Structures are given as structure tokens and as C-alpha cells.
Amino acid sequence: MELNLNKHISGQFNEELEQIRNDVLKMGGLVEQQLTNALNAVNNSDQALAKRVLETDYLINRMEVQIDQECTRIIAKRQPAASDLRLVLAIVKTITDLERIGDEAERIAKVALESFNKTQQEFLVSMDNMGRKAIHMLNQVLDAFARMDVDAAFEVHKSDKILDKEYEAITRQLMTYMMEDPRSIPKVMDVFWSVRSLERIGDRCQNISEYVIYFVKGTDVRHTSEKDIQNNVLS
Amino acid sequence: MELNLNKHISGQFNEELEQIRNDVLKMGGLVEQQLTNALNAVNNSDQALAKRVLETDYLINRMEVQIDQECTRIIAKRQPAASDLRLVLAIVKTITDLERIGDEAERIAKVALESFNKTQQEFLVSMDNMGRKAIHMLNQVLDAFARMDVDAAFEVHKSDKILDKEYEAITRQLMTYMMEDPRSIPKVMDVFWSVRSLERIGDRCQNISEYVIYFVKGTDVRHTSEKDIQNNVLS
């Protein structure tokens, strides 16, 4: 999609919009890195890496506050309208979801600080599979955001169903295991929360995909069925 | 707090700002009602009431989209600056949290659709106690928002600790019970998710309290310790 940023009379305004877009992508890259590190830490029982994830989260928080401030400044100073305003507002919302994905990564990393027996490690494998799909979703939605590609965003939106199904399958597995080995419950519950975190990450990627569609098409598609998005917004 | 809305040259602009403030309070009132109904439904095993909660959620979603649209329109048309802009941006964020609280109420209502034995009903009592505190927090933060009262908002912010402690106590109880009666696990897990929902509602009330502080004081206090808020922002 052609962003047509050069239509502005003010070259400086162009630069400012480009800058916050880049900042969002930088923040997104860091969040993706955090999530990848969190999953690797769990997968390899790498406590040092897990601690690094916990120690890095404040950077994401700081980026959220900085980008938000910059968005407010741009609105006040540049008084953007139409698609420029939509871009700024889409960014304000996107960074909230990115920050929360960072929080979920933190929660997942904490699982690496515990030790698991052989059977329990099988769940970690299932969780890892689901986690890779969540990372892929995040990567794809950031890519859709970078190119403001509405079709790519919609693909991400639809792919959340796959993550939801995987979530249900794993939680069933975990419940069965807890029933068979009740002493394992406290430990398995930690895996439970992490799997839940991954499911929420999928929802948040879906949110971001909706902001991309909002920016490009000018239509708020939250709480809209995929069929309606397909038929009434995208075509 | 004196909002000084009458300083605007445009009386119409005043009215528009007043209108979205009222819309937020109306939305907040509906969310509070939904949460109250959800907890009452669980408490009285009232399946009809639970279904009503599930059927009403779409109204909250619709209000979110409408208020958000109106905020965008106001920014584009009125080009607000300073505290007016902060008000509009605080509202954009507040309605997102309110909508999510509505989603959590929906999740809680679903628990009322199941049946529980005598011992399990004890957990519902604990959950209900925690739920009443969550409703109170929501009520108080909406009140702080209505009056833009920064001290009241900070009280809500601090009270989240109490909810967190209660959450930990209940989850420990639930885990012990699951270990003693593993067949109960699937059912108890549903209570688990609801208790988690209540804990998240507390976090979201805390978010809203931060937007009130942001509007009044002009400082973004997300990711800021309560000690720093107290010493550097409020005093």
C-alpha cells in the first residue's frame, strides 16, 4: 500500500509520522524478541535467559510511554485529520497491545525458573509448539503493520482460530494429567497460565490486525464477524 | 475538581466534551450492572440472569465503538489541545478497559450455567466476596472519573493490592481442593478462570485510575510505583 506520506506540505510532519511508525516497529521487534527468549528459556530450562526477559520488560514499558507521548504531541501540534489521525490513533492502541504481549512474555519466562519431570516436559513441548505459532502471528501482524497491508492483516485475524484450537487441546491434556497425578497440580497450573498467556497473545495480535484495517479502510472492525469484514470492508 | 469547561469560546465544544464524558459514565454504569448481574447469577444459580448477561454484552461493544468514533471526530473537528486533548485520549483508553471488564463479566456469568456440590459452593462464596470488592473498585473508579478526583483515583489504585491478596488466597484454596478431589478439576477450573477474571478487573480499574491522574495532572503514571506517584505527581 502506498502511504502517500509525501502529500503533506510539511516535510517535517512526514518525518514525524515516519519516526513513530519506526518506533512502533522497533518496540514490536523487542516484544517479539522477548517472547522468543521466554519460550527458548522454558524449552531449554535456561534460567539465565528467563531472568534476562524479566529484566528487559521495563524497556518495553518505557517505549510505550514515549511513543504515546509523541502521539499526543503530534496530535496537539500537527492537528492531523483523516488518515493521518487514524494512523496516530491506531498507533496509540497498537502500543498498548504490544506492551501487554510483553507482560505475557514475562509470565511465560517465569515458568523456566521451575523444574519439571519427564512427563511434565511433554506439556512444555506442546506449549512450545503453540508458542511458535504465537510468535509467527506476532511477526506477521508486525509485518502487516509495517506495510499497512490490509490483506495480510486479515490473514492474521483469521489465523487466531488455529491458536484457539490448540489452546483447547492443550488445556484438555493438562486437565487429564492433573486428574491422574494430583500432586502435580501446582506445577501444571503454571503451565496452564502460560498456555493461557499464549492464547491472549493471539487475541492481541488480532487486535493489532484490526487497527491496520481501521487505518487503511477507515472502518472500525472490532466486534465485527470475519464474514462481515470480508464482505463489507475488504471487498 | 473544577473542569473549567466554560473557558472554551465554543459552547458547542463544551457540550460535546460533556456528552462523551456522560457517555463513558453510561457505559461504565452498564458494565457495572453486567458484573453485578454475573456475580448474582453465579451466587443464586440463576441461569436466566446469566444468559441475560451474555446477551447484553453487545451493547457494551457498541458503546465502545460509538464513543471511540465520537472521540476521533472531536479531535479532527475541534483540534483540542492541552487538557481537552488529554480528556479525549483518556476516554479513548478508558473505554477499552471498560469493554474488557464487560468481557470478563461474560466469562464469570458462564459459571452460573454449571451446577456445583456443597463443598464447591464454598468456593463460590469466596469468589462472591472477591467479586463484591471488584464491583466496589469499579464503582469507585467510575466515581473518580465522574468527578475527575485524583485522590479518589489514587485510592482505587492502592486498593488493587487487597484484591490481589484475595486472589492468591482463593487460588491456593482451589488448588488444595483439586488435589484432594481430582475428579472436581474441570469444574473447579471454571471457578479458577472466574477468579482470574476478577483479578484482571482490578488491574483494569487501576488502569482507569491512571488515566484520571493523567488527565488531571498531565503526567503518564503507567509503570510508575505508587510511592513515586505519591511523591512526584500528587503532592
PDB file of C-alpha atoms in Angstrom, chain B residues 6-234:
ATOM      1  CA  ASN B   6     -16.614  27.013  30.177  1.00  0.00           C
ATOM      2  CA  LYS B   7     -13.318  28.576  29.225  1.00  0.00           C
ATOM      3  CA  HIS B   8     -13.967  27.477  25.639  1.00  0.00           C
ATOM      4  CA  ILE B   9     -15.147  30.075  23.220  1.00  0.00           C
ATOM      5  CA  SER B  10     -17.258  27.426  21.562  1.00  0.00           C
ATOM      6  CA  GLY B  11     -20.218  26.475  23.728  1.00  0.00           C
ATOM      7  CA  GLN B  12     -20.843  23.622  21.350  1.00  0.00           C
ATOM      8  CA  PHE B  13     -17.413  22.176  22.025  1.00  0.00           C
ATOM      9  CA  ASN B  14     -18.189  22.252  25.758  1.00  0.00           C
ATOM     10  CA  GLU B  15     -21.345  20.346  25.102  1.00  0.00           C
ATOM     11  CA  GLU B  16     -19.543  17.753  23.020  1.00  0.00           C
ATOM     12  CA  LEU B  17     -16.974  17.131  25.746  1.00  0.00           C
ATOM     13  CA  GLU B  18     -19.706  16.910  28.375  1.00  0.00           C
ATOM     14  CA  GLN B  19     -21.580  14.491  26.143  1.00  0.00           C
ATOM     15  CA  ILE B  20     -18.719  11.999  25.750  1.00  0.00           C
ATOM     16  CA  ARG B  21     -17.977  12.201  29.459  1.00  0.00           C
ATOM     17  CA  ASN B  22     -21.592  11.286  30.109  1.00  0.00           C
ATOM     18  CA  ASP B  23     -21.444   8.516  27.521  1.00  0.00           C
ATOM     19  CA  VAL B  24     -18.444   6.993  29.287  1.00  0.00           C
ATOM     20  CA  LEU B  25     -20.297   7.079  32.597  1.00  0.00           C
ATOM     21  CA  LYS B  26     -23.311   5.482  30.975  1.00  0.00           C
ATOM     22  CA  MET B  27     -21.104   2.759  29.521  1.00  0.00           C
ATOM     23  CA  GLY B  28     -19.429   2.330  32.908  1.00  0.00           C
ATOM     24  CA  GLY B  29     -22.830   2.015  34.569  1.00  0.00           C
ATOM     25  CA  LEU B  30     -23.817  -0.729  32.170  1.00  0.00           C
ATOM     26  CA  VAL B  31     -20.533  -2.574  32.729  1.00  0.00           C
ATOM     27  CA  GLU B  32     -21.038  -2.347  36.499  1.00  0.00           C
ATOM     28  CA  GLN B  33     -24.553  -3.715  36.061  1.00  0.00           C
ATOM     29  CA  GLN B  34     -23.264  -6.591  33.943  1.00  0.00           C
ATOM     30  CA  LEU B  35     -20.646  -7.504  36.531  1.00  0.00           C
ATOM     31  CA  THR B  36     -23.197  -7.324  39.345  1.00  0.00           C
ATOM     32  CA  ASN B  37     -25.629  -9.479  37.377  1.00  0.00           C
ATOM     33  CA  ALA B  38     -22.897 -12.000  36.559  1.00  0.00           C
ATOM     34  CA  LEU B  39     -21.985 -12.408  40.232  1.00  0.00           C
ATOM     35  CA  ASN B  40     -25.623 -12.587  41.308  1.00  0.00           C
ATOM     36  CA  ALA B  41     -26.258 -15.199  38.638  1.00  0.00           C
ATOM     37  CA  VAL B  42     -23.421 -17.354  39.989  1.00  0.00           C
ATOM     38  CA  ASN B  43     -24.459 -16.775  43.578  1.00  0.00           C
ATOM     39  CA  ASN B  44     -28.096 -17.747  43.018  1.00  0.00           C
ATOM     40  CA  SER B  45     -27.501 -20.304  40.245  1.00  0.00           C
ATOM     41  CA  ASP B  46     -29.722 -18.063  38.177  1.00  0.00           C
ATOM     42  CA  GLN B  47     -29.270 -19.307  34.621  1.00  0.00           C
ATOM     43  CA  ALA B  48     -31.763 -16.855  33.139  1.00  0.00           C
ATOM     44  CA  LEU B  49     -29.828 -13.917  34.564  1.00  0.00           C
ATOM     45  CA  ALA B  50     -26.555 -15.416  33.319  1.00  0.00           C
ATOM     46  CA  LYS B  51     -27.980 -15.660  29.814  1.00  0.00           C
ATOM     47  CA  ARG B  52     -29.134 -12.063  30.028  1.00  0.00           C
ATOM     48  CA  VAL B  53     -25.541 -11.027  30.794  1.00  0.00           C
ATOM     49  CA  LEU B  54     -24.315 -12.929  27.742  1.00  0.00           C
ATOM     50  CA  GLU B  55     -26.993 -11.367  25.558  1.00  0.00           C
ATOM     51  CA  THR B  56     -26.306  -7.820  26.747  1.00  0.00           C
ATOM     52  CA  ASP B  57     -22.558  -7.692  26.100  1.00  0.00           C
ATOM     53  CA  TYR B  58     -23.030  -6.498  22.518  1.00  0.00           C
ATOM     54  CA  LEU B  59     -24.428  -3.211  23.875  1.00  0.00           C
ATOM     55  CA  ILE B  60     -21.148  -2.510  25.635  1.00  0.00           C
ATOM     56  CA  ASN B  61     -19.198  -3.295  22.474  1.00  0.00           C
ATOM     57  CA  ARG B  62     -21.414  -0.941  20.514  1.00  0.00           C
ATOM     58  CA  MET B  63     -20.934   1.854  23.033  1.00  0.00           C
ATOM     59  CA  GLU B  64     -17.169   1.392  22.839  1.00  0.00           C
ATOM     60  CA  VAL B  65     -17.179   1.795  19.060  1.00  0.00           C
ATOM     61  CA  GLN B  66     -19.560   4.776  19.167  1.00  0.00           C
ATOM     62  CA  ILE B  67     -17.646   6.680  21.838  1.00  0.00           C
ATOM     63  CA  ASP B  68     -14.363   5.951  20.096  1.00  0.00           C
ATOM     64  CA  GLN B  69     -15.762   7.313  16.838  1.00  0.00           C
ATOM     65  CA  GLU B  70     -17.013  10.430  18.579  1.00  0.00           C
ATOM     66  CA  CYS B  71     -13.558  10.974  20.139  1.00  0.00           C
ATOM     67  CA  THR B  72     -11.915  10.742  16.714  1.00  0.00           C
ATOM     68  CA  ARG B  73     -14.471  13.156  15.300  1.00  0.00           C
ATOM     69  CA  ILE B  74     -13.830  15.648  18.107  1.00  0.00           C
ATOM     70  CA  ILE B  75     -10.071  15.506  17.620  1.00  0.00           C
ATOM     71  CA  ALA B  76     -10.423  16.051  13.868  1.00  0.00           C
ATOM     72  CA  LYS B  77     -13.005  18.803  14.108  1.00  0.00           C
ATOM     73  CA  ARG B  78     -12.077  20.661  17.278  1.00  0.00           C
ATOM     74  CA  GLN B  79      -8.323  20.130  17.307  1.00  0.00           C
ATOM     75  CA  PRO B  80      -8.220  20.085  21.104  1.00  0.00           C
ATOM     76  CA  ALA B  81      -5.010  20.893  22.935  1.00  0.00           C
ATOM     77  CA  ALA B  82      -3.726  20.614  26.492  1.00  0.00           C
ATOM     78  CA  SER B  83      -6.275  19.288  28.989  1.00  0.00           C
ATOM     79  CA  ASP B  84      -9.041  18.908  26.373  1.00  0.00           C
ATOM     80  CA  LEU B  85      -6.848  16.612  24.347  1.00  0.00           C
ATOM     81  CA  ARG B  86      -5.847  14.719  27.467  1.00  0.00           C
ATOM     82  CA  LEU B  87      -9.509  14.236  28.313  1.00  0.00           C
ATOM     83  CA  VAL B  88     -10.308  12.800  24.887  1.00  0.00           C
ATOM     84  CA  LEU B  89      -7.270  10.491  24.926  1.00  0.00           C
ATOM     85  CA  ALA B  90      -8.039   9.376  28.492  1.00  0.00           C
ATOM     86  CA  ILE B  91     -11.535   8.492  27.322  1.00  0.00           C
ATOM     87  CA  VAL B  92     -10.245   6.517  24.321  1.00  0.00           C
ATOM     88  CA  LYS B  93      -8.231   4.373  26.738  1.00  0.00           C
ATOM     89  CA  THR B  94     -10.868   4.147  29.456  1.00  0.00           C
ATOM     90  CA  ILE B  95     -13.492   2.683  27.134  1.00  0.00           C
ATOM     91  CA  THR B  96     -11.098  -0.068  26.049  1.00  0.00           C
ATOM     92  CA  ASP B  97     -10.676  -1.153  29.664  1.00  0.00           C
ATOM     93  CA  LEU B  98     -14.403  -0.884  30.329  1.00  0.00           C
ATOM     94  CA  GLU B  99     -15.161  -3.078  27.325  1.00  0.00           C
ATOM     95  CA  ARG B 100     -12.715  -5.706  28.566  1.00  0.00           C
ATOM     96  CA  ILE B 101     -14.293  -5.654  32.028  1.00  0.00           C
ATOM     97  CA  GLY B 102     -17.544  -6.397  30.218  1.00  0.00           C
ATOM     98  CA  ASP B 103     -15.877  -9.425  28.601  1.00  0.00           C
ATOM     99  CA  GLU B 104     -14.720 -10.670  31.996  1.00  0.00           C
ATOM    100  CA  ALA B 105     -18.280 -10.314  33.342  1.00  0.00           C
ATOM    101  CA  GLU B 106     -19.413 -12.511  30.464  1.00  0.00           C
ATOM    102  CA  ARG B 107     -16.846 -15.156  31.416  1.00  0.00           C
ATOM    103  CA  ILE B 108     -17.992 -15.090  35.040  1.00  0.00           C
ATOM    104  CA  ALA B 109     -21.655 -15.388  34.049  1.00  0.00           C
ATOM    105  CA  LYS B 110     -20.881 -18.645  32.249  1.00  0.00           C
ATOM    106  CA  VAL B 111     -20.019 -20.262  35.597  1.00  0.00           C
ATOM    107  CA  ALA B 112     -23.681 -19.858  36.600  1.00  0.00           C
ATOM    108  CA  LEU B 113     -24.623 -22.250  33.813  1.00  0.00           C
ATOM    109  CA  GLU B 114     -22.990 -25.137  35.712  1.00  0.00           C
ATOM    110  CA  SER B 115     -24.038 -26.914  38.895  1.00  0.00           C
ATOM    111  CA  PHE B 116     -21.868 -27.331  41.967  1.00  0.00           C
ATOM    112  CA  ASN B 117     -21.946 -29.589  45.008  1.00  0.00           C
ATOM    113  CA  LYS B 118     -21.970 -28.343  48.609  1.00  0.00           C
ATOM    114  CA  THR B 119     -18.191 -28.098  49.072  1.00  0.00           C
ATOM    115  CA  GLN B 120     -17.724 -26.474  45.718  1.00  0.00           C
ATOM    116  CA  GLN B 121     -20.322 -23.891  46.615  1.00  0.00           C
ATOM    117  CA  GLU B 122     -17.999 -22.689  49.359  1.00  0.00           C
ATOM    118  CA  PHE B 123     -15.608 -21.521  46.657  1.00  0.00           C
ATOM    119  CA  LEU B 124     -18.419 -19.638  45.040  1.00  0.00           C
ATOM    120  CA  VAL B 125     -18.874 -17.793  48.334  1.00  0.00           C
ATOM    121  CA  SER B 126     -15.183 -16.824  48.394  1.00  0.00           C
ATOM    122  CA  MET B 127     -15.436 -15.807  44.766  1.00  0.00           C
ATOM    123  CA  ASP B 128     -18.502 -13.737  45.547  1.00  0.00           C
ATOM    124  CA  ASN B 129     -16.681 -11.893  48.330  1.00  0.00           C
ATOM    125  CA  MET B 130     -13.857 -11.083  45.971  1.00  0.00           C
ATOM    126  CA  GLY B 131     -16.370 -10.115  43.297  1.00  0.00           C
ATOM    127  CA  ARG B 132     -18.053  -7.580  45.598  1.00  0.00           C
ATOM    128  CA  LYS B 133     -14.680  -5.934  46.144  1.00  0.00           C
ATOM    129  CA  ALA B 134     -14.132  -5.802  42.372  1.00  0.00           C
ATOM    130  CA  ILE B 135     -17.553  -4.173  41.880  1.00  0.00           C
ATOM    131  CA  HIS B 136     -16.702  -1.657  44.582  1.00  0.00           C
ATOM    132  CA  MET B 137     -13.400  -0.831  42.871  1.00  0.00           C
ATOM    133  CA  LEU B 138     -15.170  -0.332  39.554  1.00  0.00           C
ATOM    134  CA  ASN B 139     -17.815   1.824  41.200  1.00  0.00           C
ATOM    135  CA  GLN B 140     -15.193   3.948  42.925  1.00  0.00           C
ATOM    136  CA  VAL B 141     -13.055   4.460  39.846  1.00  0.00           C
ATOM    137  CA  LEU B 142     -16.102   5.484  37.803  1.00  0.00           C
ATOM    138  CA  ASP B 143     -16.944   7.929  40.559  1.00  0.00           C
ATOM    139  CA  ALA B 144     -13.379   9.271  40.493  1.00  0.00           C
ATOM    140  CA  PHE B 145     -13.698   9.603  36.725  1.00  0.00           C
ATOM    141  CA  ALA B 146     -17.034  11.433  37.009  1.00  0.00           C
ATOM    142  CA  ARG B 147     -15.570  13.989  39.393  1.00  0.00           C
ATOM    143  CA  MET B 148     -12.055  13.814  37.926  1.00  0.00           C
ATOM    144  CA  ASP B 149     -10.917  13.365  41.501  1.00  0.00           C
ATOM    145  CA  VAL B 150      -7.268  12.438  41.518  1.00  0.00           C
ATOM    146  CA  ASP B 151      -7.130  11.475  45.192  1.00  0.00           C
ATOM    147  CA  ALA B 152     -10.087   9.129  44.871  1.00  0.00           C
ATOM    148  CA  ALA B 153      -8.436   7.638  41.775  1.00  0.00           C
ATOM    149  CA  PHE B 154      -5.246   7.025  43.725  1.00  0.00           C
ATOM    150  CA  GLU B 155      -7.219   5.285  46.496  1.00  0.00           C
ATOM    151  CA  VAL B 156      -8.581   2.870  43.887  1.00  0.00           C
ATOM    152  CA  HIS B 157      -5.064   2.364  42.558  1.00  0.00           C
ATOM    153  CA  LYS B 158      -3.826   1.349  46.003  1.00  0.00           C
ATOM    154  CA  SER B 159      -6.799  -0.882  46.764  1.00  0.00           C
ATOM    155  CA  ASP B 160      -5.864  -3.303  43.971  1.00  0.00           C
ATOM    156  CA  LYS B 161      -3.359  -4.878  46.376  1.00  0.00           C
ATOM    157  CA  ILE B 162      -6.238  -6.146  48.521  1.00  0.00           C
ATOM    158  CA  LEU B 163      -7.853  -7.824  45.530  1.00  0.00           C
ATOM    159  CA  ASP B 164      -4.520  -9.403  44.569  1.00  0.00           C
ATOM    160  CA  LYS B 165      -4.102 -10.869  48.047  1.00  0.00           C
ATOM    161  CA  GLU B 166      -7.605 -12.269  47.995  1.00  0.00           C
ATOM    162  CA  TYR B 167      -6.896 -13.752  44.575  1.00  0.00           C
ATOM    163  CA  GLU B 168      -3.840 -15.562  45.895  1.00  0.00           C
ATOM    164  CA  ALA B 169      -5.707 -16.906  48.908  1.00  0.00           C
ATOM    165  CA  ILE B 170      -8.563 -18.263  46.796  1.00  0.00           C
ATOM    166  CA  THR B 171      -6.311 -19.855  44.195  1.00  0.00           C
ATOM    167  CA  ARG B 172      -4.398 -21.643  46.961  1.00  0.00           C
ATOM    168  CA  GLN B 173      -7.716 -22.912  48.339  1.00  0.00           C
ATOM    169  CA  LEU B 174      -8.804 -24.092  44.919  1.00  0.00           C
ATOM    170  CA  MET B 175      -5.549 -25.920  44.254  1.00  0.00           C
ATOM    171  CA  THR B 176      -5.710 -27.729  47.579  1.00  0.00           C
ATOM    172  CA  TYR B 177      -9.255 -28.784  46.848  1.00  0.00           C
ATOM    173  CA  MET B 178      -8.361 -30.056  43.377  1.00  0.00           C
ATOM    174  CA  MET B 179      -5.550 -32.126  44.873  1.00  0.00           C
ATOM    175  CA  GLU B 180      -7.965 -33.671  47.370  1.00  0.00           C
ATOM    176  CA  ASP B 181     -10.716 -34.330  44.859  1.00  0.00           C
ATOM    177  CA  PRO B 182      -9.177 -34.671  41.390  1.00  0.00           C
ATOM    178  CA  ARG B 183     -12.492 -35.526  39.745  1.00  0.00           C
ATOM    179  CA  SER B 184     -13.611 -31.994  40.527  1.00  0.00           C
ATOM    180  CA  ILE B 185     -10.818 -30.473  38.449  1.00  0.00           C
ATOM    181  CA  PRO B 186     -12.740 -29.498  35.288  1.00  0.00           C
ATOM    182  CA  LYS B 187     -15.430 -27.778  37.322  1.00  0.00           C
ATOM    183  CA  VAL B 188     -13.030 -26.080  39.715  1.00  0.00           C
ATOM    184  CA  MET B 189     -11.020 -24.829  36.759  1.00  0.00           C
ATOM    185  CA  ASP B 190     -14.044 -22.804  35.669  1.00  0.00           C
ATOM    186  CA  VAL B 191     -14.109 -21.143  39.065  1.00  0.00           C
ATOM    187  CA  PHE B 192     -10.369 -20.589  38.660  1.00  0.00           C
ATOM    188  CA  TRP B 193     -10.853 -18.655  35.428  1.00  0.00           C
ATOM    189  CA  SER B 194     -13.565 -16.530  37.023  1.00  0.00           C
ATOM    190  CA  VAL B 195     -11.386 -15.660  39.968  1.00  0.00           C
ATOM    191  CA  ARG B 196      -8.683 -14.768  37.495  1.00  0.00           C
ATOM    192  CA  SER B 197     -11.194 -12.579  35.671  1.00  0.00           C
ATOM    193  CA  LEU B 198     -11.888 -10.717  38.901  1.00  0.00           C
ATOM    194  CA  GLU B 199      -8.197 -10.180  39.422  1.00  0.00           C
ATOM    195  CA  ARG B 200      -7.920  -8.742  35.908  1.00  0.00           C
ATOM    196  CA  ILE B 201     -10.879  -6.448  36.554  1.00  0.00           C
ATOM    197  CA  GLY B 202      -8.893  -4.985  39.445  1.00  0.00           C
ATOM    198  CA  ASP B 203      -5.966  -4.328  37.091  1.00  0.00           C
ATOM    199  CA  ARG B 204      -8.260  -2.622  34.620  1.00  0.00           C
ATOM    200  CA  CYS B 205      -9.762  -0.388  37.327  1.00  0.00           C
ATOM    201  CA  GLN B 206      -6.199   0.501  38.208  1.00  0.00           C
ATOM    202  CA  ASN B 207      -5.595   1.435  34.556  1.00  0.00           C
ATOM    203  CA  ILE B 208      -8.623   3.731  34.564  1.00  0.00           C
ATOM    204  CA  SER B 209      -7.399   5.380  37.767  1.00  0.00           C
ATOM    205  CA  GLU B 210      -4.134   6.102  35.953  1.00  0.00           C
ATOM    206  CA  TYR B 211      -5.996   7.826  33.110  1.00  0.00           C
ATOM    207  CA  VAL B 212      -7.799  10.065  35.627  1.00  0.00           C
ATOM    208  CA  ILE B 213      -4.438  11.037  37.125  1.00  0.00           C
ATOM    209  CA  TYR B 214      -3.073  11.600  33.615  1.00  0.00           C
ATOM    210  CA  PHE B 215      -5.950  13.897  32.717  1.00  0.00           C
ATOM    211  CA  VAL B 216      -5.791  15.963  35.901  1.00  0.00           C
ATOM    212  CA  LYS B 217      -2.041  16.116  36.436  1.00  0.00           C
ATOM    213  CA  GLY B 218      -0.800  15.810  32.863  1.00  0.00           C
ATOM    214  CA  THR B 219       1.605  13.027  33.834  1.00  0.00           C
ATOM    215  CA  ASP B 220       1.507   9.499  32.481  1.00  0.00           C
ATOM    216  CA  VAL B 221       1.815   7.337  35.613  1.00  0.00           C
ATOM    217  CA  ARG B 222       1.665   3.912  33.972  1.00  0.00           C
ATOM    218  CA  HIS B 223       4.551   1.709  35.063  1.00  0.00           C
ATOM    219  CA  THR B 224       5.223   4.088  37.929  1.00  0.00           C
ATOM    220  CA  SER B 225       5.432   2.898  41.535  1.00  0.00           C
ATOM    221  CA  GLU B 226       2.788   4.127  43.959  1.00  0.00           C
ATOM    222  CA  LYS B 227       5.495   5.733  46.025  1.00  0.00           C
ATOM    223  CA  ASP B 228       6.634   7.775  43.017  1.00  0.00           C
ATOM    224  CA  ILE B 229       3.056   8.697  42.106  1.00  0.00           C
ATOM    225  CA  GLN B 230       2.502   9.876  45.673  1.00  0.00           C
ATOM    226  CA  ASN B 231       5.735  11.838  45.970  1.00  0.00           C
ATOM    227  CA  ASN B 232       6.273  13.193  42.475  1.00  0.00           C
ATOM    228  CA  VAL B 233       2.850  13.532  40.908  1.00  0.00           C
ATOM    229  CA  LEU B 234       0.212  14.040  43.582  1.00  0.00           C
TER     230      LEU B 234
END
